[in-house]
PDB file of C-alpha atoms in Angstrom:
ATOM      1  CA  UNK A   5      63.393 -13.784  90.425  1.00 52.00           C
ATOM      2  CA  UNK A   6      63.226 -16.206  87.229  1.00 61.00           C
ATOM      3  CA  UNK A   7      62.904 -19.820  87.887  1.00 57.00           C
ATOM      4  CA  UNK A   8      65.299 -21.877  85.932  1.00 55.00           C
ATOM      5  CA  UNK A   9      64.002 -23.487  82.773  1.00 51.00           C
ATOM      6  CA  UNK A  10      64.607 -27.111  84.286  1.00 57.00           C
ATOM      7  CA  UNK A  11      62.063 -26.247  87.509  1.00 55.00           C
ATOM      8  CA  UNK A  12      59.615 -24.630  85.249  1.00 51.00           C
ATOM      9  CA  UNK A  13      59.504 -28.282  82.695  1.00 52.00           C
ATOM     10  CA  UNK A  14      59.209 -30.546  85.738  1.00 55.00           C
ATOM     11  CA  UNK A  15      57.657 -33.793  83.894  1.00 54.00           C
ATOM     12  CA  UNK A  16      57.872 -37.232  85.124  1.00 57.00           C
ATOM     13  CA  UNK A  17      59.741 -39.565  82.884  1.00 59.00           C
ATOM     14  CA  UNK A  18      57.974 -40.387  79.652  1.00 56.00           C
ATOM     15  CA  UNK A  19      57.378 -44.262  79.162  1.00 59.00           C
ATOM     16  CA  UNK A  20      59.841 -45.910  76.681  1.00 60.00           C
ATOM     17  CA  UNK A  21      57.769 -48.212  74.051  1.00 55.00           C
ATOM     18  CA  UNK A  22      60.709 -49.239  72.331  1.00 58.00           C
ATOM     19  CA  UNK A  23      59.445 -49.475  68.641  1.00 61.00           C
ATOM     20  CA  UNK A  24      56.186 -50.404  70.056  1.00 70.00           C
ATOM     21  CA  UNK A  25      54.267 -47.315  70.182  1.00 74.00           C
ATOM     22  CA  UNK A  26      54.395 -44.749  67.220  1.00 82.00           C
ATOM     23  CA  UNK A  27      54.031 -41.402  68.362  1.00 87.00           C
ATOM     24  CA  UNK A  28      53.847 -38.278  65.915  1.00 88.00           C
ATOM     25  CA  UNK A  29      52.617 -34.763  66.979  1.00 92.00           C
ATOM     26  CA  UNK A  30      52.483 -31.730  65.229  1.00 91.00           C
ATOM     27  CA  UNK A  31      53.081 -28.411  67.050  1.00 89.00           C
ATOM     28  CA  UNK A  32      52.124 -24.673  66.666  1.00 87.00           C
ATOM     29  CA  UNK A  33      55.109 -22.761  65.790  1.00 82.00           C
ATOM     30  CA  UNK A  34      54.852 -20.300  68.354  1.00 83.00           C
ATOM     31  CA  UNK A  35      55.213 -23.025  70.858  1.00 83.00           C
ATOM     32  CA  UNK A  36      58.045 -24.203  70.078  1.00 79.00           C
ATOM     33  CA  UNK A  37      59.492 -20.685  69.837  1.00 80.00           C
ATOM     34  CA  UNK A  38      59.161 -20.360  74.093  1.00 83.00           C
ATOM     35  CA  UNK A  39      61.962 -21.784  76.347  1.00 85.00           C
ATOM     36  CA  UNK A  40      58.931 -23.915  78.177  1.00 86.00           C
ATOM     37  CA  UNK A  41      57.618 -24.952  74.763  1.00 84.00           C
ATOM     38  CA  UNK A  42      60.863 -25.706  73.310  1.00 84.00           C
ATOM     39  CA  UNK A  43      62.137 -28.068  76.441  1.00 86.00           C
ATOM     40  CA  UNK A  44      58.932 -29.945  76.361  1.00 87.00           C
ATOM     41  CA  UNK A  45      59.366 -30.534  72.356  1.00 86.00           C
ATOM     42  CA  UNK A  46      62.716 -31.665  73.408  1.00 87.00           C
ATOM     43  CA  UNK A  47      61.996 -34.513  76.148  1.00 86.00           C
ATOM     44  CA  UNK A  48      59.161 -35.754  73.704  1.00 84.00           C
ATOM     45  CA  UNK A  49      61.582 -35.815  71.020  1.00 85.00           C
ATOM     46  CA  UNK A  50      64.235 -37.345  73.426  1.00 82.00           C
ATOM     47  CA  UNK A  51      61.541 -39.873  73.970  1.00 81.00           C
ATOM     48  CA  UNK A  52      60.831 -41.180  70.522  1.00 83.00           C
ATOM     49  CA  UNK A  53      58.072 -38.909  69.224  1.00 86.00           C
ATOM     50  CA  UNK A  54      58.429 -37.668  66.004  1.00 88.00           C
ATOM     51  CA  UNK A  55      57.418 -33.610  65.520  1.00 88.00           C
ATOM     52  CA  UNK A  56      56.803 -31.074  62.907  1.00 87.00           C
ATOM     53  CA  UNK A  57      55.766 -27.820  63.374  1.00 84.00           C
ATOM     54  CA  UNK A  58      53.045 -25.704  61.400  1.00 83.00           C
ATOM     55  CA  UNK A  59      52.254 -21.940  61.262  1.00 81.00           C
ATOM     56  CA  UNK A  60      48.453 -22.163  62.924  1.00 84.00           C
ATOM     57  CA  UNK A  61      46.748 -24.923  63.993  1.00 85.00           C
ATOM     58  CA  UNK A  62      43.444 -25.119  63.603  1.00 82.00           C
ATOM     59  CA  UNK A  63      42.278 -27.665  66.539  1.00 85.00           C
ATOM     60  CA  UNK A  64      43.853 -29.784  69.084  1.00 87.00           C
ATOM     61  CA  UNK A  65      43.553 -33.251  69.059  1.00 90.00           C
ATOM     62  CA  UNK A  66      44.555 -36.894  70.212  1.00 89.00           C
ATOM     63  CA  UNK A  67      44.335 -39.726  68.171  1.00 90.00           C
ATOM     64  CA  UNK A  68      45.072 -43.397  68.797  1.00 87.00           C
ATOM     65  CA  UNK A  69      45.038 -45.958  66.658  1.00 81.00           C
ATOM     66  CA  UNK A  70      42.737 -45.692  64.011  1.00 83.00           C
ATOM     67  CA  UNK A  71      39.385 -46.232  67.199  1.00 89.00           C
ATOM     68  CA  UNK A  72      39.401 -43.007  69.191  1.00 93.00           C
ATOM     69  CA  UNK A  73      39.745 -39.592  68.956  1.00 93.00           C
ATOM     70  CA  UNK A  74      40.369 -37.008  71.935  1.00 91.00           C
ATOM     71  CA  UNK A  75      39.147 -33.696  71.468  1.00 91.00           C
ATOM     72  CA  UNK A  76      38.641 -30.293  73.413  1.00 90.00           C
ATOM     73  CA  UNK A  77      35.826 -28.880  74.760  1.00 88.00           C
ATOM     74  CA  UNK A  78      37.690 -25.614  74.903  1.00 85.00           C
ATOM     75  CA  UNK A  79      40.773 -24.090  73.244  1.00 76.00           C
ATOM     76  CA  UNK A  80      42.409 -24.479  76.088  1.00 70.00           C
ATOM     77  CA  UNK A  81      41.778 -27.797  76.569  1.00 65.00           C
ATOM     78  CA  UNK A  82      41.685 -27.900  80.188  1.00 72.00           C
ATOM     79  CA  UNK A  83      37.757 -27.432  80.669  1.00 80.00           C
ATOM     80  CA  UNK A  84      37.196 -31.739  79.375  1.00 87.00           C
ATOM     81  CA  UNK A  85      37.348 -33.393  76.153  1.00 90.00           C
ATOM     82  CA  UNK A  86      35.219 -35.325  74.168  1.00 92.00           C
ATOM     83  CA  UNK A  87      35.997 -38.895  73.711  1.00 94.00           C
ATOM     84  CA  UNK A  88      34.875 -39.673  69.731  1.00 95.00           C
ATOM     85  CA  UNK A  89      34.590 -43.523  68.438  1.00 95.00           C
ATOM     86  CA  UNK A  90      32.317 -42.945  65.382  1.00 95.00           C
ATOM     87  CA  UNK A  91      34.689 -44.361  62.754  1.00 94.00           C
ATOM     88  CA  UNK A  92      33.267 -42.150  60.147  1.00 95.00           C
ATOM     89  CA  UNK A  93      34.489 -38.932  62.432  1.00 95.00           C
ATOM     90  CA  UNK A  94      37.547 -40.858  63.873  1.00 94.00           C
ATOM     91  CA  UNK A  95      38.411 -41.611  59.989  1.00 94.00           C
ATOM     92  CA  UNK A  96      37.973 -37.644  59.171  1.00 95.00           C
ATOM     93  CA  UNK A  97      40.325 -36.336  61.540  1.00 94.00           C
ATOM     94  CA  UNK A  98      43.213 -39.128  60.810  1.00 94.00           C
ATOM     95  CA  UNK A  99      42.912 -37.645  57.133  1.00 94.00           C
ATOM     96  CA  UNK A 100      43.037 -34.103  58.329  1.00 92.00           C
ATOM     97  CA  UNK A 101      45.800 -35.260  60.954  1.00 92.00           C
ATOM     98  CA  UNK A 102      47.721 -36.614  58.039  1.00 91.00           C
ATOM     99  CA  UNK A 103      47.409 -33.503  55.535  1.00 89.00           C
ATOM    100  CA  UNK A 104      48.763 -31.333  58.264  1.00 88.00           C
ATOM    101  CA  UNK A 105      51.815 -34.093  59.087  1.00 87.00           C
ATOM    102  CA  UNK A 106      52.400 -33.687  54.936  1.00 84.00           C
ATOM    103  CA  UNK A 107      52.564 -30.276  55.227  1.00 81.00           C
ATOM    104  CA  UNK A 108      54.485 -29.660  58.472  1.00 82.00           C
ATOM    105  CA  UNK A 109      58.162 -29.237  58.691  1.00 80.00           C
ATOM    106  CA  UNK A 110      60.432 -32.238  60.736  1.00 81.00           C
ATOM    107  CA  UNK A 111      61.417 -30.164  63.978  1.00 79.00           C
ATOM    108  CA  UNK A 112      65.495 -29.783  63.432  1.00 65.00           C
ATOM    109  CA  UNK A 113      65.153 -30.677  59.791  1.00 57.00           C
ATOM    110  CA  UNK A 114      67.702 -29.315  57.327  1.00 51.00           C
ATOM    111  CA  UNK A 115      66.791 -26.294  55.223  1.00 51.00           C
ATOM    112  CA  UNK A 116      64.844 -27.888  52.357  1.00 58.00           C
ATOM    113  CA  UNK A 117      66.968 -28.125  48.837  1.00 68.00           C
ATOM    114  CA  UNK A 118      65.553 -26.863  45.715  1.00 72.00           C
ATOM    115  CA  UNK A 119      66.609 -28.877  42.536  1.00 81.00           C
ATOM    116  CA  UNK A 120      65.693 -25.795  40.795  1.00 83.00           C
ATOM    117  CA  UNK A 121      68.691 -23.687  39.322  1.00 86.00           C
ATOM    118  CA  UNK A 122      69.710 -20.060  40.382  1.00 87.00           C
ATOM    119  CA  UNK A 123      67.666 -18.869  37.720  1.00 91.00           C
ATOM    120  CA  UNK A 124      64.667 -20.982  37.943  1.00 90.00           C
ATOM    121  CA  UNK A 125      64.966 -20.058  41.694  1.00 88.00           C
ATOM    122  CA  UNK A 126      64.754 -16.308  40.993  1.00 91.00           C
ATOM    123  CA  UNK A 127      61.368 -16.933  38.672  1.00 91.00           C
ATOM    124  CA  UNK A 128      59.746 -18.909  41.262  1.00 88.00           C
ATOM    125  CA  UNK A 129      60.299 -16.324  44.033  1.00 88.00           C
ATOM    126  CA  UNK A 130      58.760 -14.041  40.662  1.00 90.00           C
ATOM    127  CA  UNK A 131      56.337 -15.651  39.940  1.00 86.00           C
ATOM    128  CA  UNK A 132      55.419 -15.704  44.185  1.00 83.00           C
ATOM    129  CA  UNK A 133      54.759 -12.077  43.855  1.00 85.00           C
ATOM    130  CA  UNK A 134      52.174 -12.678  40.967  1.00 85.00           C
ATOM    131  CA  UNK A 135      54.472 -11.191  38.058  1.00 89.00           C
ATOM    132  CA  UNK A 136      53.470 -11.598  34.676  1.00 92.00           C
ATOM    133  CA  UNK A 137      56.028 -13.803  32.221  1.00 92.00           C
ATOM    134  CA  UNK A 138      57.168 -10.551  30.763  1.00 94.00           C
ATOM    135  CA  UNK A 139      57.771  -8.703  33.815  1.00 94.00           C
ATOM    136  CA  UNK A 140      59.389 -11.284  35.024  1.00 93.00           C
ATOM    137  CA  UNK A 141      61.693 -11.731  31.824  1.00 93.00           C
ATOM    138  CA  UNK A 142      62.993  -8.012  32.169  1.00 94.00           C
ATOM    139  CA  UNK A 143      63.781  -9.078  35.693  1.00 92.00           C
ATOM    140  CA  UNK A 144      65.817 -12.147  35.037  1.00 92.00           C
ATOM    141  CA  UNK A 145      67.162 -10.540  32.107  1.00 93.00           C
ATOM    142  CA  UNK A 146      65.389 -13.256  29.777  1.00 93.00           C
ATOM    143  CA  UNK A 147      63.036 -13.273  26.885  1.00 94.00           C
ATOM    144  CA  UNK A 148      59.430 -14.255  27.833  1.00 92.00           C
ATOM    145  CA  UNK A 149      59.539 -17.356  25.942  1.00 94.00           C
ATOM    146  CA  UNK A 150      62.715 -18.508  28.185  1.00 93.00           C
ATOM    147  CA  UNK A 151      60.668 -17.302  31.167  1.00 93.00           C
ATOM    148  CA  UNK A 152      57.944 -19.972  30.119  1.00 94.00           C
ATOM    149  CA  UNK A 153      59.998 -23.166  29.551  1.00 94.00           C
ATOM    150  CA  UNK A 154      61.592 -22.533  32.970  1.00 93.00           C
ATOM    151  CA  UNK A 155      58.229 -21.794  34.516  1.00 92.00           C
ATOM    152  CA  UNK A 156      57.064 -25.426  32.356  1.00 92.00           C
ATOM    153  CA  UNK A 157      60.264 -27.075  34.141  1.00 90.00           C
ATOM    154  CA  UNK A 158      59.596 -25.615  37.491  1.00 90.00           C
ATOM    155  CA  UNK A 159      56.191 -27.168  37.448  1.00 88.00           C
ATOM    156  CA  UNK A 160      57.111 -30.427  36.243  1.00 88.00           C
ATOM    157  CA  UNK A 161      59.592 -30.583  38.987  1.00 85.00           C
ATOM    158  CA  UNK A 162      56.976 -29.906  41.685  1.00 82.00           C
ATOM    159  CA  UNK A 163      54.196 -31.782  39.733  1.00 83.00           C
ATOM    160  CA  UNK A 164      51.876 -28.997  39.459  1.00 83.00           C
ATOM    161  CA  UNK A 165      49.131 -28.453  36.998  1.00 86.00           C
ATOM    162  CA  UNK A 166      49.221 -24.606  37.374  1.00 87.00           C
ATOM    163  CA  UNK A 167      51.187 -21.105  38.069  1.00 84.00           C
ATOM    164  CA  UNK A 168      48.973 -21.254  41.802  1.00 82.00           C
ATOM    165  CA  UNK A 169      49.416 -24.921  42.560  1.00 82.00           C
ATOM    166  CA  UNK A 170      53.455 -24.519  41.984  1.00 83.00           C
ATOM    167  CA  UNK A 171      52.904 -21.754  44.077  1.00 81.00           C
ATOM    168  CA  UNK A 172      51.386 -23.880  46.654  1.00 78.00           C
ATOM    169  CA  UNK A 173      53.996 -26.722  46.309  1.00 79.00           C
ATOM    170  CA  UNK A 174      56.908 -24.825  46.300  1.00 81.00           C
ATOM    171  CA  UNK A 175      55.694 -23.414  49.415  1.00 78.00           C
ATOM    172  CA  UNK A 176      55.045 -26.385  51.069  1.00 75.00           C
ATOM    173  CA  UNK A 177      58.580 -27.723  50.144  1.00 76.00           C
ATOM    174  CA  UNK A 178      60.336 -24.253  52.126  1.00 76.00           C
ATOM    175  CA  UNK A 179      61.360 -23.465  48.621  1.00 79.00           C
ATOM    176  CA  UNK A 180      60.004 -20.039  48.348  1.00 79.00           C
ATOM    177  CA  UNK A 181      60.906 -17.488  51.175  1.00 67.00           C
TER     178      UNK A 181
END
């Protein structure tokens, strides 16, 4: 016999700050793909945290303010935690914190828009898969030299000094699929 979903998230009510308290968290994706994991995401949210969501995450952690750091002894996280006040490591993993917020995705957040055209598009998801210019002219039905002022424009867009770092941006922006 399953237990419903409500019985199985019993959590006391979360404290209201009201603007007082800013609370951010980023998730593992495969948490928020459970029924459990996506009710909990839900009262948080509910509760003013903001969330994102990211592929893998490396380490669990708590942060507050820009003093303390929480972190597990364990993956788990239930065998104790180390309580860190070293600014120098407290500093380290608020800038790691913060690339991972950059690169996360807003839980409920609209499908990202490209400013890219349908063709410019099409190279990008190309040029994805590693293709050469040429290659990817026959593909798009465009002469190489086309292919490379789109590829130019693509990277200006995303401010990218390479093919892999437009790549990499692109990616980050849920422009490539």
């Amino acid at each position: 016999m399953e237990r419903p979903l409500e019985e199985l998230v019993a959590m006391p009510p979360l404290p209201t700050f009201e603007g007082e308290v800013k609370c951010r968290c980023i998730y593992q994706a495969s948490c928020a793909e459970t029924p459990v994991g996506a009710r909990i995401i839900e009262i948080h949210r509910d509760g003013g945290e903001e969330a994102r969501i990211v592929p893998r995450i490396g380490m669990k952690m708590k942060l507050a303010d820009e003093a303390v750091a929480l972190l597990p002894l364990m993956p788990t996280g239930v065998s104790g935690a180390l309580l860190v006040r070293s600014p120098l490591i407290v500093g380290a993993l608020r800038q790691y914190f913060e690339l991972l917020w950059e690169r996360a995705t807003p839980i409920g957040a609209a499908e990202p828009e490209s400013p890219l055209s349908a063709v410019q598009q099409k190279i990008l998801q190309l040029l994805a898969q590693d293709m050469t210019d040429e290659r990817i002219a026959r593909q798009v039905g465009l002469n190489a030299n086309s292919v490379r002022r789109h590829i130019a424009a693509i990277r200006n867009e995303l401010g990218a000094v390479n093919r892999l770092a437009a790549g990499a941006a692109a990616a980050r922006r849920g422009w490539i699929k």
